[in-house]
Amino acid sequence: SEVPSQKHYCLVRDHLLTRITIDNACRTGPLANMTLGDLAKAEASSDQMVVTILKHKTLTSCGPTNLVLGPKVYTWLQNFVRFMRNNIPDVGTDPDDHVFLTSTGKEMVSSAISGQLRSFWQRALNEPNVKVNAASFRKAAVSQVYDKDDSTFKKNLADLMGHRERTAERFYRIRKNQGKAAETSVKLKQIMYGKETESTSNASQTNNSNNKADSSNHSWTEKELLSLKSEFETAIQNRHIDME
């Protein structure tokens, strides 16, 4: 297989990092520490794939972090690893090796991923001063969710995001949280993207072919729309927004 170009490799990697960050409102630590072994052990739940990360910043206070990958993103990530990451010269493919690497095959630390997220959005919007990182998505998720009177979803979102909880039962809830994490991520994507998420396994598509999808889209207020138009006015006029 051909060695991917640096530009192509970074574009695909940064797109995946951005999608996973938005879908999970996660910190960059779990992304930096995700290993090939973690990915290989991903478990299906609520038509999503849940990757459990054992090594991250809040492990001692919150337990392992669950990163939820929709069917499309999960397939993209597998292909990225197989056809791009693993074709970097001399890169390791042991279970303990990290999934996300630099274009030269070095491990990415959290700060490096934050920098790439910011750079990705600057290039996408052609706005060099835009500052977007994982914290931006986490704050946006909390703002959107807390505008809604849904105490159960707020608690589940805290679990998905790895917020501190005074919990004697946190490790007892690890398995239970995997199922909740998948369901919460799907609902979060509906709120953040304002549209339906992709359907999942072939079996699920067959069983649900005659059912209408949930339509719990976010209703933007006039104030929010004005803020969006103001923030992205130049990018919209110049037609530089081309991400899905």
Tab-separated table of C-alpha atoms in Angstrom:
chain	number	residue	atom	x	y	z
A	1	SER	CA	0.000	0.000	0.000
A	2	GLU	CA	1.090	3.554	-0.645
A	3	VAL	CA	2.310	5.776	2.154
A	4	PRO	CA	-0.353	8.497	2.625
A	5	SER	CA	0.697	12.055	1.935
A	6	GLN	CA	1.097	14.230	5.012
A	7	LYS	CA	-1.705	16.548	3.870
A	8	HIS	CA	-4.162	13.745	3.152
A	9	TYR	CA	-3.312	11.862	6.336
A	10	CYS	CA	-3.731	14.936	8.567
A	11	LEU	CA	-7.013	15.917	6.896
A	12	VAL	CA	-8.598	12.502	7.484
A	13	ARG	CA	-7.195	12.189	11.006
A	14	ASP	CA	-8.338	15.670	12.041
A	15	HIS	CA	-11.796	15.118	10.575
A	16	LEU	CA	-12.151	11.945	12.659
A	17	LEU	CA	-10.882	13.708	15.780
A	18	THR	CA	-13.424	16.492	15.244
A	19	ARG	CA	-16.360	14.139	14.667
A	20	ILE	CA	-15.564	12.030	17.724
A	21	THR	CA	-15.097	15.131	19.887
A	22	ILE	CA	-18.446	16.639	18.851
A	23	ASP	CA	-20.305	13.336	19.186
A	24	ASN	CA	-19.002	12.714	22.704
A	25	ALA	CA	-18.271	16.208	24.070
A	26	CYS	CA	-15.052	14.606	25.294
A	27	ARG	CA	-11.699	15.892	26.429
A	28	THR	CA	-8.678	15.316	24.201
A	29	GLY	CA	-7.060	12.940	26.713
A	30	PRO	CA	-9.127	9.869	25.770
A	31	LEU	CA	-8.466	10.560	22.074
A	32	ALA	CA	-4.723	10.847	22.691
A	33	ASN	CA	-4.676	7.663	24.776
A	34	MET	CA	-6.975	5.458	22.682
A	35	THR	CA	-5.013	2.335	21.729
A	36	LEU	CA	-5.455	-0.169	18.946
A	37	GLY	CA	-6.404	-2.647	21.655
A	38	ASP	CA	-9.143	-0.341	22.952
A	39	LEU	CA	-10.530	0.003	19.427
A	40	ALA	CA	-10.373	-3.740	18.808
A	41	LYS	CA	-12.412	-4.340	21.986
A	42	ALA	CA	-15.188	-1.908	21.035
A	43	GLU	CA	-18.612	-3.259	21.968
A	44	ALA	CA	-21.926	-2.752	20.218
A	45	SER	CA	-24.618	-0.930	22.204
A	46	SER	CA	-27.782	0.818	21.013
A	47	ASP	CA	-26.587	0.386	17.425
A	48	GLN	CA	-23.387	2.252	18.248
A	49	MET	CA	-19.851	1.058	18.972
A	50	VAL	CA	-18.505	1.928	22.421
A	51	VAL	CA	-14.736	2.172	22.900
A	52	THR	CA	-13.692	2.114	26.565
A	53	ILE	CA	-10.536	4.099	27.350
A	54	LEU	CA	-8.797	3.034	30.538
A	55	LYS	CA	-6.074	5.690	30.528
A	56	HIS	CA	-7.162	9.321	30.795
A	57	LYS	CA	-7.132	12.396	33.042
A	58	THR	CA	-10.144	11.665	35.257
A	59	LEU	CA	-9.735	7.881	35.570
A	60	THR	CA	-9.327	7.941	39.347
A	61	SER	CA	-12.383	10.140	39.932
A	62	CYS	CA	-14.747	9.014	37.171
A	63	GLY	CA	-13.523	5.625	36.002
A	64	PRO	CA	-12.893	4.636	32.375
A	65	THR	CA	-14.161	6.932	29.614
A	66	ASN	CA	-16.520	5.646	26.926
A	67	LEU	CA	-16.129	7.043	23.409
A	68	VAL	CA	-19.143	6.302	21.230
A	69	LEU	CA	-18.672	5.846	17.487
A	70	GLY	CA	-21.619	5.835	15.120
A	71	PRO	CA	-21.563	3.131	12.422
A	72	LYS	CA	-20.193	5.476	9.759
A	73	VAL	CA	-17.488	6.979	11.983
A	74	TYR	CA	-16.532	3.524	13.283
A	75	THR	CA	-16.049	2.282	9.719
A	76	TRP	CA	-14.098	5.404	8.781
A	77	LEU	CA	-11.826	4.964	11.812
A	78	GLN	CA	-11.154	1.311	11.004
A	79	ASN	CA	-10.266	2.215	7.419
A	80	PHE	CA	-8.096	5.097	8.603
A	81	VAL	CA	-6.122	2.725	10.839
A	82	ARG	CA	-5.810	0.035	8.170
A	83	PHE	CA	-5.021	2.099	5.094
A	84	MET	CA	-3.408	5.247	6.475
A	85	ARG	CA	-2.098	4.968	10.018
A	86	ASN	CA	-0.604	1.501	9.556
A	87	ASN	CA	1.097	2.534	6.301
A	88	ILE	CA	3.254	5.169	7.982
A	89	PRO	CA	6.823	3.802	7.822
A	90	ASP	CA	7.967	1.982	10.977
A	91	VAL	CA	4.720	2.646	12.848
A	92	GLY	CA	3.771	0.180	15.593
A	93	THR	CA	0.671	-1.989	15.357
A	94	ASP	CA	0.701	-3.621	18.798
A	95	PRO	CA	-2.503	-3.427	20.897
A	96	ASP	CA	-0.842	-0.912	23.254
A	97	ASP	CA	0.094	1.469	20.424
A	98	HIS	CA	-2.015	4.598	20.062
A	99	VAL	CA	-4.612	5.044	17.328
A	100	PHE	CA	-3.975	8.706	16.570
A	101	LEU	CA	-0.411	9.579	15.581
A	102	THR	CA	1.431	12.449	13.941
A	103	SER	CA	2.164	12.142	10.230
A	104	THR	CA	5.628	10.871	11.174
A	105	GLY	CA	4.281	8.131	13.439
A	106	LYS	CA	4.790	9.734	16.856
A	107	GLU	CA	2.193	9.589	19.623
A	108	MET	CA	-0.025	12.671	19.936
A	109	VAL	CA	-0.402	14.270	23.361
A	110	SER	CA	-3.595	16.066	24.397
A	111	SER	CA	-2.224	19.530	23.613
A	112	ALA	CA	-1.245	18.426	20.102
A	113	ILE	CA	-4.769	17.186	19.414
A	114	SER	CA	-6.200	20.466	20.704
A	115	GLY	CA	-3.916	22.311	18.312
A	116	GLN	CA	-5.012	20.150	15.390
A	117	LEU	CA	-8.693	20.693	16.169
A	118	ARG	CA	-8.121	24.440	16.157
A	119	SER	CA	-6.087	24.286	12.941
A	120	PHE	CA	-8.729	22.096	11.267
A	121	TRP	CA	-11.474	24.646	11.888
A	122	GLN	CA	-9.269	27.554	10.868
A	123	ARG	CA	-8.572	25.875	7.536
A	124	ALA	CA	-12.202	24.841	7.026
A	125	LEU	CA	-13.479	28.368	7.650
A	126	ASN	CA	-10.461	30.181	6.205
A	127	GLU	CA	-10.402	32.168	9.446
A	128	PRO	CA	-6.911	32.096	11.051
A	129	ASN	CA	-8.145	33.680	14.281
A	130	VAL	CA	-10.920	31.189	15.031
A	131	LYS	CA	-10.209	29.369	18.285
A	132	VAL	CA	-12.089	26.075	18.450
A	133	ASN	CA	-11.045	23.139	20.617
A	134	ALA	CA	-12.532	20.275	22.621
A	135	ALA	CA	-13.537	22.648	25.414
A	136	SER	CA	-15.580	24.643	22.885
A	137	PHE	CA	-17.659	21.591	22.010
A	138	ARG	CA	-18.032	20.595	25.677
A	139	LYS	CA	-19.308	24.060	26.599
A	140	ALA	CA	-21.668	24.091	23.607
A	141	ALA	CA	-23.050	20.679	24.569
A	142	VAL	CA	-23.662	21.723	28.171
A	143	SER	CA	-25.278	24.989	27.074
A	144	GLN	CA	-27.631	23.244	24.688
A	145	VAL	CA	-28.560	20.435	27.068
A	146	TYR	CA	-29.085	22.653	30.095
A	147	ASP	CA	-31.494	24.776	28.095
A	148	LYS	CA	-33.712	21.702	28.090
A	149	ASP	CA	-35.546	20.543	31.200
A	150	ASP	CA	-34.355	16.939	31.154
A	151	SER	CA	-32.604	16.038	34.406
A	152	THR	CA	-31.973	12.426	33.368
A	153	PHE	CA	-30.219	13.447	30.157
A	154	LYS	CA	-28.150	16.019	32.074
A	155	LYS	CA	-26.883	13.287	34.386
A	156	ASN	CA	-26.184	10.927	31.483
A	157	LEU	CA	-24.330	13.693	29.650
A	158	ALA	CA	-22.147	14.235	32.730
A	159	ASP	CA	-21.289	10.519	32.625
A	160	LEU	CA	-20.483	10.665	28.911
A	161	MET	CA	-18.322	13.767	29.339
A	162	GLY	CA	-16.474	12.340	32.328
A	163	HIS	CA	-17.487	15.078	34.743
A	164	ARG	CA	-16.648	14.514	38.397
A	165	GLU	CA	-19.314	12.809	40.460
A	166	ARG	CA	-19.240	12.002	44.172
A	167	THR	CA	-19.686	8.334	43.623
A	168	ALA	CA	-19.000	5.256	45.593
A	169	GLU	CA	-20.481	3.218	42.787
A	170	ARG	CA	-18.595	4.622	39.783
A	171	PHE	CA	-16.751	1.383	38.987
A	172	TYR	CA	-19.924	-0.633	39.549
A	173	ARG	CA	-21.581	1.499	36.856
A	174	ILE	CA	-18.891	1.010	34.191
A	175	ARG	CA	-20.779	-1.658	32.258
A	176	LYS	CA	-24.105	0.090	32.755
A	177	ASN	CA	-22.592	3.348	31.529
A	178	GLN	CA	-21.542	1.769	28.210
A	179	GLY	CA	-25.178	1.377	27.192
A	180	LYS	CA	-26.109	4.833	28.459
A	181	ALA	CA	-23.088	6.374	26.727
A	182	ALA	CA	-24.181	5.098	23.313
A	183	GLU	CA	-27.758	6.279	23.772
A	184	THR	CA	-26.642	9.654	25.140
A	185	SER	CA	-24.182	10.217	22.272
A	186	VAL	CA	-26.903	9.573	19.683
A	187	LYS	CA	-29.175	12.106	21.377
A	188	LEU	CA	-26.305	14.591	21.710
A	189	LYS	CA	-25.583	14.348	17.963
A	190	GLN	CA	-29.240	15.089	17.191
A	191	ILE	CA	-29.006	18.241	19.315
A	192	MET	CA	-25.612	19.408	18.056
A	193	TYR	CA	-26.139	18.705	14.343
A	194	GLY	CA	-29.870	19.503	14.290
A	195	LYS	CA	-30.619	16.446	12.187
A	196	GLU	CA	-31.032	12.705	12.326
A	197	THR	CA	-27.953	10.572	12.925
A	198	GLU	CA	-27.022	7.720	10.640
A	199	SER	CA	-28.720	4.373	11.168
A	200	THR	CA	-26.616	1.452	12.257
A	201	SER	CA	-26.189	-2.217	11.600
A	202	ASN	CA	-27.737	-3.989	8.618
A	203	ALA	CA	-29.943	-5.943	10.976
A	204	SER	CA	-31.157	-2.757	12.593
A	205	GLN	CA	-31.839	-1.187	9.208
A	206	THR	CA	-33.911	-4.211	8.179
A	207	ASN	CA	-35.891	-4.321	11.406
A	208	ASN	CA	-36.593	-0.614	11.361
A	209	SER	CA	-37.049	-0.038	7.621
A	210	ASN	CA	-40.719	0.826	8.073
A	211	ASN	CA	-40.272	3.002	11.132
A	212	LYS	CA	-39.846	6.747	10.970
A	213	ALA	CA	-36.709	8.163	12.590
A	214	ASP	CA	-36.866	10.238	15.746
A	215	SER	CA	-37.148	13.907	14.839
A	216	SER	CA	-36.026	15.598	18.077
A	217	ASN	CA	-34.143	18.336	16.229
A	218	HIS	CA	-32.890	21.425	18.009
A	219	SER	CA	-34.991	24.523	17.363
A	220	TRP	CA	-32.677	27.480	16.944
A	221	THR	CA	-33.786	30.724	18.557
A	222	GLU	CA	-33.562	33.987	16.647
A	223	LYS	CA	-30.766	35.097	18.989
A	224	GLU	CA	-28.776	31.922	18.254
A	225	LEU	CA	-29.248	32.315	14.503
A	226	LEU	CA	-28.036	35.909	14.638
A	227	SER	CA	-24.977	34.792	16.605
A	228	LEU	CA	-24.216	32.080	14.051
A	229	LYS	CA	-24.588	34.463	11.126
A	230	SER	CA	-22.366	36.997	12.841
A	231	GLU	CA	-19.686	34.451	13.790
A	232	PHE	CA	-19.499	32.817	10.354
A	233	GLU	CA	-20.513	35.753	8.142
A	234	THR	CA	-17.224	35.933	6.243
A	235	ALA	CA	-16.987	32.167	5.834
A	236	ILE	CA	-20.562	31.970	4.525
A	237	GLN	CA	-20.051	34.814	2.059
A	238	ASN	CA	-16.817	33.265	0.783
A	239	ARG	CA	-18.348	29.772	0.672
A	240	HIS	CA	-15.444	28.232	2.576
A	241	ILE	CA	-17.552	25.892	4.723
A	242	ASP	CA	-17.358	22.522	3.005
A	243	MET	CA	-17.440	20.008	5.863
A	244	GLU	CA	-20.308	17.539	6.048
